[in-house]
């Protein structure tokens, strides 16, 4: 076991009474590191030579960009965010071994703030597993990279991807911006998708100015048991050229106060819940084997939406046992965008307040209920109450049939 502390010295022995100063020095010496309580500058855990576990006590990693974050939030369009994105709280690049970051004890805490990114992993085949973090005031992506086996669990995110705050990139350049995601993995190259992303039991709060969870040219992902509360500027879960994806047991709440999509161009659509699409050409990774089940999606433009593609997309979707209601657009919309979408799917056992629009592909349909349609809904069912417990308290929504 090696200990580090903000007042340590990398020439010390690494014992608790004589800690090192940096994570980079510690991981070279041992595969088990404890970060003692304190406020740290950004840390580097790249090029691991073995699987490594880093435990934290009561730790804050501050990227030192608080002034720039405040300026962005005040509407300053002169700040160039591109160089700032290269300043993450934790760097974990070029590794064949997994980095695990977890609490040292019950009640321990890790806060990642005031930086270009939270945890940044590039060309990392070993991946990162992080449990119990709080991510906020981050100019770009909170967690992810061109990496395999990325997992974040039991963590909280808010005020992230501020490079798009108030549509600043669109206002400055006249384009839509980069729309970076808060948590994401994406392709290594045109022929090599990223492999494996898990996001579970996390809370995504307000102020996330991009997709909340982004699956880009990715093979294998699980997004399960999370709460998304007004957490996205475009979609709570967005997949582009992603396959073997499970979206299960999430609660997605999008109300009228949620950040608006493309408002700077006069388009005030609300975000979507789960959005499946395909950016790029035919050489991009195929879209297949998606399971979207047991989710509760309240509000937004479309609850579950497949559409907007830039090349042919053959869907392979299972949409089962979801509760989807209160959307401004459609509860479930599978749209044959410019004639480029085909495929097969199942639509089973879902409860919505409007009929699904499945405009392309071949579908197995059974056991669905539409509130207000007596043929599909037993006459004694008039109201569904969805109760959600978040870190800020209990929220209840009623939808009358």
Short mmCIF file of C-alpha atoms in Angstrom, two decimals:
data_model
loop_
_atom_site.label_atom_id
_atom_site.label_comp_id
_atom_site.label_asym_id
_atom_site.label_seq_id
_atom_site.Cartn_x
_atom_site.Cartn_y
_atom_site.Cartn_z
CA UNK A 1 0.00 0.00 0.00
CA UNK A 2 1.27 3.45 -0.99
CA UNK A 3 -0.22 6.68 0.38
CA UNK A 4 -0.28 10.09 -1.26
CA UNK A 5 -1.12 13.52 0.17
CA UNK A 6 -1.04 17.07 -1.12
CA UNK A 7 1.81 17.87 1.31
CA UNK A 8 3.74 14.69 0.55
CA UNK A 9 6.97 14.22 -1.37
CA UNK A 10 7.58 11.75 -4.19
CA UNK A 11 10.93 10.88 -2.60
CA UNK A 12 9.25 9.67 0.62
CA UNK A 13 8.75 6.03 1.55
CA UNK A 14 5.02 6.13 0.77
CA UNK A 15 3.89 5.07 4.23
CA UNK A 16 0.93 6.87 5.77
CA UNK A 17 3.29 8.95 7.91
CA UNK A 18 5.51 9.73 4.90
CA UNK A 19 3.23 9.89 1.85
CA UNK A 20 4.11 10.60 -1.73
CA UNK A 21 2.75 13.68 -3.47
CA UNK A 22 1.47 12.46 -6.84
CA UNK A 23 -0.57 9.58 -8.17
CA UNK A 24 1.87 9.17 -11.06
CA UNK A 25 4.72 8.37 -8.67
CA UNK A 26 2.55 6.10 -6.53
CA UNK A 27 1.29 3.83 -9.32
CA UNK A 28 4.86 3.23 -10.45
CA UNK A 29 5.68 1.83 -7.01
CA UNK A 30 2.59 -0.18 -6.06
CA UNK A 31 -0.72 -1.49 -7.41
CA UNK A 32 -2.68 -0.29 -4.35
CA UNK A 33 -2.78 3.44 -3.57
CA UNK A 34 -4.73 5.49 -1.02
CA UNK A 35 -5.36 9.20 -1.55
CA UNK A 36 -5.50 10.81 1.89
CA UNK A 37 -8.02 13.59 2.51
CA UNK A 38 -7.21 16.90 0.83
CA UNK A 39 -7.62 19.14 -2.21
CA UNK A 40 -5.38 17.90 -5.02
CA UNK A 41 -4.30 19.32 -8.37
CA UNK A 42 -4.89 17.15 -11.49
CA UNK A 43 -3.40 13.65 -11.36
CA UNK A 44 -1.97 11.27 -13.98
CA UNK A 45 -2.36 7.48 -13.88
CA UNK A 46 -1.37 6.65 -17.46
CA UNK A 47 0.58 3.70 -18.85
CA UNK A 48 -0.11 1.33 -15.95
CA UNK A 49 2.12 -1.73 -15.82
CA UNK A 50 -0.42 -3.78 -13.82
CA UNK A 51 -4.06 -3.60 -12.62
CA UNK A 52 -4.18 -0.81 -10.04
CA UNK A 53 -6.63 0.16 -7.30
CA UNK A 54 -6.78 3.76 -6.05
CA UNK A 55 -8.87 4.35 -2.94
CA UNK A 56 -9.89 7.82 -1.80
CA UNK A 57 -10.75 9.22 1.63
CA UNK A 58 -12.30 12.73 1.47
CA UNK A 59 -10.69 13.99 -1.70
CA UNK A 60 -11.25 16.90 -4.07
CA UNK A 61 -9.35 17.09 -7.36
CA UNK A 62 -9.55 20.68 -8.58
CA UNK A 63 -8.40 21.47 -12.10
CA UNK A 64 -7.79 25.13 -11.32
CA UNK A 65 -10.14 26.44 -14.02
CA UNK A 66 -12.74 27.93 -11.69
CA UNK A 67 -12.29 31.42 -13.13
CA UNK A 68 -12.84 30.16 -16.69
CA UNK A 69 -15.89 28.13 -15.61
CA UNK A 70 -17.42 31.22 -13.98
CA UNK A 71 -16.75 33.27 -17.10
CA UNK A 72 -18.45 30.67 -19.32
CA UNK A 73 -21.47 30.57 -17.02
CA UNK A 74 -21.66 34.36 -17.16
CA UNK A 75 -21.98 34.25 -20.97
CA UNK A 76 -18.41 35.12 -21.99
CA UNK A 77 -18.02 33.97 -25.61
CA UNK A 78 -14.36 34.95 -25.94
CA UNK A 79 -12.93 32.00 -24.03
CA UNK A 80 -11.53 29.32 -26.32
CA UNK A 81 -12.50 26.04 -24.67
CA UNK A 82 -10.44 23.79 -26.98
CA UNK A 83 -7.11 24.06 -25.10
CA UNK A 84 -8.90 23.84 -21.77
CA UNK A 85 -10.28 20.41 -22.70
CA UNK A 86 -6.72 19.07 -22.48
CA UNK A 87 -6.67 19.69 -18.72
CA UNK A 88 -8.59 16.81 -17.01
CA UNK A 89 -8.75 16.01 -13.31
CA UNK A 90 -7.51 12.45 -13.87
CA UNK A 91 -5.63 11.26 -16.96
CA UNK A 92 -5.58 7.51 -17.67
CA UNK A 93 -4.12 7.04 -21.15
CA UNK A 94 -2.25 4.29 -23.00
CA UNK A 95 -2.79 1.41 -20.62
CA UNK A 96 -3.42 -2.30 -21.04
CA UNK A 97 -4.48 -2.67 -17.39
CA UNK A 98 -7.56 -1.51 -15.51
CA UNK A 99 -7.53 1.42 -13.13
CA UNK A 100 -10.07 1.08 -10.30
CA UNK A 101 -10.99 4.22 -8.32
CA UNK A 102 -13.18 3.56 -5.28
CA UNK A 103 -13.96 4.77 -1.73
CA UNK A 104 -11.55 3.76 1.02
CA UNK A 105 -14.46 3.44 3.46
CA UNK A 106 -18.20 4.08 3.73
CA UNK A 107 -18.71 7.83 3.62
CA UNK A 108 -15.56 8.59 1.66
CA UNK A 109 -15.95 11.11 -1.17
CA UNK A 110 -14.29 12.11 -4.42
CA UNK A 111 -15.13 15.42 -6.14
CA UNK A 112 -13.81 16.24 -9.61
CA UNK A 113 -14.32 19.91 -10.48
CA UNK A 114 -13.12 23.05 -12.29
CA UNK A 115 -11.31 21.25 -15.10
CA UNK A 116 -11.46 20.64 -18.83
CA UNK A 117 -12.61 17.05 -18.22
CA UNK A 118 -13.16 14.72 -15.30
CA UNK A 119 -11.61 11.31 -16.05
CA UNK A 120 -10.03 11.21 -19.50
CA UNK A 121 -8.87 7.90 -21.03
CA UNK A 122 -7.42 7.62 -24.53
CA UNK A 123 -6.02 4.51 -26.22
CA UNK A 124 -6.78 2.68 -23.02
CA UNK A 125 -7.56 -1.02 -23.48
CA UNK A 126 -7.56 -1.75 -19.74
CA UNK A 127 -10.25 0.77 -18.91
CA UNK A 128 -11.30 2.65 -15.79
CA UNK A 129 -13.80 1.67 -13.09
CA UNK A 130 -14.90 4.58 -10.90
CA UNK A 131 -17.33 4.29 -8.00
CA UNK A 132 -18.74 7.05 -5.84
CA UNK A 133 -17.57 10.24 -7.56
CA UNK A 134 -19.15 13.67 -7.92
CA UNK A 135 -18.47 15.49 -11.20
CA UNK A 136 -19.30 19.18 -11.67
CA UNK A 137 -18.08 22.45 -13.20
CA UNK A 138 -16.38 20.59 -16.04
CA UNK A 139 -15.93 22.36 -19.37
CA UNK A 140 -16.01 19.13 -21.38
CA UNK A 141 -16.72 15.44 -20.94
CA UNK A 142 -16.91 14.14 -17.38
CA UNK A 143 -15.92 10.50 -17.96
CA UNK A 144 -14.75 8.53 -20.97
CA UNK A 145 -12.53 8.43 -24.03
CA UNK A 146 -11.32 6.12 -26.79
CA UNK A 147 -11.14 3.30 -24.29
CA UNK A 148 -12.45 -0.18 -23.60
CA UNK A 149 -14.04 -1.43 -20.37
CA UNK A 150 -15.09 1.94 -18.98
CA UNK A 151 -17.40 1.76 -15.93
CA UNK A 152 -18.84 4.50 -13.73
CA UNK A 153 -21.26 3.66 -10.94
CA UNK A 154 -22.91 5.25 -7.90
CA UNK A 155 -21.77 8.71 -9.00
CA UNK A 156 -23.36 12.12 -9.44
CA UNK A 157 -23.02 14.53 -12.36
CA UNK A 158 -24.18 18.12 -12.83
CA UNK A 159 -22.93 21.27 -14.61
CA UNK A 160 -20.83 19.37 -17.15
CA UNK A 161 -20.01 19.85 -20.86
CA UNK A 162 -20.04 23.60 -20.33
CA UNK A 163 -18.32 24.13 -23.70
CA UNK A 164 -21.89 24.12 -25.05
CA UNK A 165 -23.40 26.20 -22.23
CA UNK A 166 -26.04 28.61 -23.50
CA UNK A 167 -25.19 27.43 -27.04
CA UNK A 168 -21.92 29.39 -26.83
CA UNK A 169 -20.22 27.48 -29.67
CA UNK A 170 -23.23 27.95 -31.92
CA UNK A 171 -23.41 31.64 -31.15
CA UNK A 172 -19.70 32.10 -31.75
CA UNK A 173 -19.32 30.02 -34.91
CA UNK A 174 -22.81 29.84 -36.37
CA UNK A 175 -22.82 26.05 -36.12
CA UNK A 176 -24.41 23.56 -33.74
CA UNK A 177 -21.31 23.01 -31.62
CA UNK A 178 -19.62 19.76 -30.79
CA UNK A 179 -22.42 18.35 -28.62
CA UNK A 180 -19.98 16.37 -26.52
CA UNK A 181 -21.54 13.85 -24.14
CA UNK A 182 -21.15 13.88 -20.37
CA UNK A 183 -20.20 10.16 -20.20
CA UNK A 184 -19.03 8.41 -23.37
CA UNK A 185 -16.81 5.90 -25.11
CA UNK A 186 -16.13 6.03 -28.82
CA UNK A 187 -14.23 4.40 -31.64
CA UNK A 188 -10.45 3.94 -31.78
CA UNK A 189 -10.50 4.18 -35.58
CA UNK A 190 -12.85 3.68 -38.52
CA UNK A 191 -12.28 -0.09 -38.24
CA UNK A 192 -11.96 -0.44 -34.45
CA UNK A 193 -14.97 0.39 -32.22
CA UNK A 194 -14.54 0.90 -28.50
CA UNK A 195 -15.60 -2.14 -26.49
CA UNK A 196 -17.58 -2.03 -23.29
CA UNK A 197 -19.11 0.89 -21.38
CA UNK A 198 -21.18 0.51 -18.20
CA UNK A 199 -23.08 3.35 -16.51
CA UNK A 200 -25.10 2.22 -13.51
CA UNK A 201 -26.82 3.64 -10.44
CA UNK A 202 -25.76 7.21 -11.19
CA UNK A 203 -27.65 10.48 -10.79
CA UNK A 204 -27.47 12.99 -13.62
CA UNK A 205 -28.75 16.41 -12.58
CA UNK A 206 -29.22 19.76 -14.22
CA UNK A 207 -26.71 21.65 -16.31
CA UNK A 208 -25.39 18.93 -18.62
CA UNK A 209 -25.04 20.69 -21.98
CA UNK A 210 -24.79 17.77 -24.37
CA UNK A 211 -25.91 14.17 -24.52
CA UNK A 212 -25.88 12.73 -21.02
CA UNK A 213 -24.61 9.25 -21.95
CA UNK A 214 -23.13 8.92 -25.44
CA UNK A 215 -22.44 5.61 -27.18
CA UNK A 216 -20.39 6.35 -30.30
CA UNK A 217 -19.05 3.56 -32.53
CA UNK A 218 -19.19 1.26 -29.54
CA UNK A 219 -19.59 -2.50 -29.23
CA UNK A 220 -21.18 -3.46 -25.91
CA UNK A 221 -22.78 -1.04 -23.43
CA UNK A 222 -25.03 -1.19 -20.37
CA UNK A 223 -26.90 1.85 -19.07
CA UNK A 224 -28.91 0.65 -16.09
CA UNK A 225 -30.53 1.89 -12.90
CA UNK A 226 -29.72 5.58 -13.41
CA UNK A 227 -31.80 8.70 -12.73
CA UNK A 228 -31.69 11.43 -15.38
CA UNK A 229 -33.44 14.55 -14.08
CA UNK A 230 -33.47 17.41 -16.60
CA UNK A 231 -29.95 16.29 -17.36
CA UNK A 232 -29.52 16.67 -21.09
CA UNK A 233 -29.40 19.25 -23.82
CA UNK A 234 -30.09 16.73 -26.60
CA UNK A 235 -30.82 13.23 -25.25
CA UNK A 236 -30.44 11.36 -21.98
CA UNK A 237 -29.04 8.30 -23.80
CA UNK A 238 -27.75 8.73 -27.35
CA UNK A 239 -26.32 5.93 -29.46
CA UNK A 240 -24.67 6.38 -32.84
CA UNK A 241 -23.31 3.30 -34.64
CA UNK A 242 -23.50 1.33 -31.40
CA UNK A 243 -24.30 -2.37 -31.03
CA UNK A 244 -25.05 -4.85 -28.24
CA UNK A 245 -26.59 -2.18 -26.01
CA UNK A 246 -28.80 -2.64 -22.95
CA UNK A 247 -30.74 0.38 -21.63
CA UNK A 248 -32.62 -0.94 -18.61
CA UNK A 249 -34.35 0.29 -15.47
CA UNK A 250 -33.57 3.98 -15.87
CA UNK A 251 -35.77 6.91 -14.87
CA UNK A 252 -35.66 9.85 -17.26
CA UNK A 253 -37.51 13.04 -16.30
CA UNK A 254 -37.55 15.99 -18.73
CA UNK A 255 -39.77 18.91 -17.78
CA UNK A 256 -40.42 22.26 -19.41
CA UNK A 257 -37.53 23.93 -17.59
CA UNK A 258 -34.98 21.54 -19.08
CA UNK A 259 -32.30 23.19 -21.28
CA UNK A 260 -33.68 23.66 -24.74
CA UNK A 261 -32.21 22.10 -27.85
CA UNK A 262 -30.95 24.44 -30.61
CA UNK A 263 -32.71 27.44 -29.07
CA UNK A 264 -30.12 29.78 -30.58
CA UNK A 265 -31.54 28.90 -34.03
CA UNK A 266 -35.11 29.53 -32.92
CA UNK A 267 -35.82 25.82 -32.37
CA UNK A 268 -37.07 25.18 -28.86
CA UNK A 269 -37.49 21.41 -28.89
CA UNK A 270 -36.99 19.58 -25.65
CA UNK A 271 -34.42 16.77 -25.47
CA UNK A 272 -35.26 13.15 -26.24
CA UNK A 273 -35.19 10.28 -23.76
CA UNK A 274 -33.41 7.43 -25.61
CA UNK A 275 -32.20 8.28 -29.12
CA UNK A 276 -30.74 5.75 -31.60
CA UNK A 277 -29.07 7.08 -34.74
CA UNK A 278 -26.11 6.72 -37.05
CA UNK A 279 -23.68 9.49 -37.81
CA UNK A 280 -21.13 9.13 -40.58
CA UNK A 281 -20.93 6.87 -43.64
CA UNK A 282 -21.53 3.20 -44.35
CA UNK A 283 -18.07 2.30 -43.02
CA UNK A 284 -19.16 3.14 -39.50
CA UNK A 285 -20.04 0.41 -37.00
CA UNK A 286 -23.50 -1.17 -37.57
CA UNK A 287 -26.44 -0.56 -35.27
CA UNK A 288 -27.81 -3.86 -33.94
CA UNK A 289 -28.97 -5.71 -30.86
CA UNK A 290 -30.41 -2.88 -28.78
CA UNK A 291 -32.61 -3.72 -25.80
CA UNK A 292 -34.56 -0.84 -24.24
CA UNK A 293 -36.60 -2.24 -21.35
CA UNK A 294 -38.14 -1.44 -17.98
CA UNK A 295 -37.44 2.30 -18.23
CA UNK A 296 -39.69 5.15 -17.10
CA UNK A 297 -39.48 8.17 -19.42
CA UNK A 298 -41.50 11.28 -18.59
CA UNK A 299 -41.55 14.33 -20.84
CA UNK A 300 -39.21 15.51 -23.58
CA UNK A 301 -39.77 15.67 -27.32
CA UNK A 302 -39.76 11.94 -28.11
CA UNK A 303 -39.44 9.30 -25.40
CA UNK A 304 -37.79 6.56 -27.47
CA UNK A 305 -36.64 7.73 -30.88
CA UNK A 306 -34.78 6.08 -33.76
CA UNK A 307 -34.04 8.39 -36.66
CA UNK A 308 -31.64 11.02 -38.01
CA UNK A 309 -29.05 8.98 -39.87
CA UNK A 310 -26.34 9.92 -42.36
CA UNK A 311 -26.09 6.47 -43.95
CA UNK A 312 -28.15 3.28 -44.14
CA UNK A 313 -29.11 1.87 -40.73
CA UNK A 314 -30.62 -1.60 -40.21
CA UNK A 315 -32.25 -1.58 -36.79
CA UNK A 316 -32.38 -4.53 -34.43
CA UNK A 317 -34.43 -3.22 -31.49
CA UNK A 318 -36.29 -4.74 -28.57
CA UNK A 319 -38.50 -2.16 -26.83
CA UNK A 320 -40.20 -3.89 -23.94
CA UNK A 321 -42.02 -3.08 -20.68
CA UNK A 322 -41.32 0.65 -20.64
CA UNK A 323 -43.54 3.44 -19.25
CA UNK A 324 -43.34 6.40 -21.64
CA UNK A 325 -45.63 9.42 -21.38
CA UNK A 326 -45.98 13.18 -21.36
CA UNK A 327 -43.92 13.79 -24.51
CA UNK A 328 -44.40 16.88 -26.69
CA UNK A 329 -43.75 14.73 -29.76
CA UNK A 330 -44.18 10.96 -29.75
CA UNK A 331 -43.86 8.44 -26.96
CA UNK A 332 -42.11 5.99 -29.31
CA UNK A 333 -41.05 7.05 -32.81
CA UNK A 334 -39.18 4.86 -35.28
CA UNK A 335 -38.80 7.18 -38.25
CA UNK A 336 -37.64 6.12 -41.70
CA UNK A 337 -35.26 9.03 -42.07
CA UNK A 338 -34.84 9.79 -45.79
CA UNK A 339 -35.58 6.15 -46.59
CA UNK A 340 -32.34 4.93 -44.99
CA UNK A 341 -33.72 2.98 -41.99
CA UNK A 342 -34.84 -0.65 -42.12
CA UNK A 343 -34.69 -3.68 -39.87
CA UNK A 344 -36.70 -5.69 -37.38
CA UNK A 345 -37.76 -5.29 -33.79
CA UNK A 346 -40.15 -6.17 -30.99
CA UNK A 347 -42.50 -3.78 -29.23
CA UNK A 348 -43.93 -5.67 -26.26
CA UNK A 349 -45.64 -4.83 -22.99
CA UNK A 350 -45.12 -1.07 -23.02
CA UNK A 351 -47.40 1.51 -21.38
CA UNK A 352 -47.71 4.89 -23.10
CA UNK A 353 -50.16 7.74 -23.37
CA UNK A 354 -50.11 7.68 -27.18
CA UNK A 355 -49.72 4.93 -29.74
CA UNK A 356 -46.23 4.12 -30.97
CA UNK A 357 -45.26 5.30 -34.46
CA UNK A 358 -43.32 2.46 -36.10
CA UNK A 359 -42.97 3.72 -39.65
CA UNK A 360 -40.33 1.33 -40.97
CA UNK A 361 -39.09 -2.21 -40.47
CA UNK A 362 -40.91 -5.38 -39.39
CA UNK A 363 -42.17 -5.45 -35.80
CA UNK A 364 -43.54 -8.03 -33.39
CA UNK A 365 -46.18 -6.13 -31.39
CA UNK A 366 -48.10 -7.50 -28.39
CA UNK A 367 -49.31 -6.64 -24.90
CA UNK A 368 -48.95 -2.85 -25.09
CA UNK A 369 -51.28 -0.41 -23.30
CA UNK A 370 -52.21 3.08 -24.43
CA UNK A 371 -53.89 5.17 -21.77
CA UNK A 372 -57.29 6.37 -22.93
CA UNK A 373 -57.79 3.55 -25.44
CA UNK A 374 -60.27 1.19 -23.82
CA UNK A 375 -59.40 -1.62 -26.17
CA UNK A 376 -55.86 -1.68 -24.89
CA UNK A 377 -56.31 -0.52 -21.30
CA UNK A 378 -58.59 -2.03 -18.64
CA UNK A 379 -61.43 0.43 -17.83
CA UNK A 380 -60.51 0.67 -14.14
CA UNK A 381 -57.09 2.15 -14.94
CA UNK A 382 -57.34 5.93 -15.06
CA UNK A 383 -54.08 7.18 -13.54
CA UNK A 384 -50.53 5.98 -13.39
CA UNK A 385 -48.37 7.55 -10.68
CA UNK A 386 -44.63 7.35 -11.15
CA UNK A 387 -42.63 7.91 -7.95
CA UNK A 388 -38.94 8.66 -8.25
CA UNK A 389 -36.46 9.08 -5.42
CA UNK A 390 -33.49 11.29 -6.25
CA UNK A 391 -30.64 12.60 -4.17
CA UNK A 392 -32.60 15.83 -3.71
CA UNK A 393 -35.80 14.21 -2.54
CA UNK A 394 -38.94 12.53 -3.83
CA UNK A 395 -40.71 13.56 -7.02
CA UNK A 396 -44.14 12.29 -8.07
CA UNK A 397 -45.72 12.55 -11.51
CA UNK A 398 -49.35 11.71 -12.34
CA UNK A 399 -50.57 11.12 -15.85
CA UNK A 400 -54.34 10.87 -16.28
CA UNK A 401 -55.79 8.48 -18.80
#
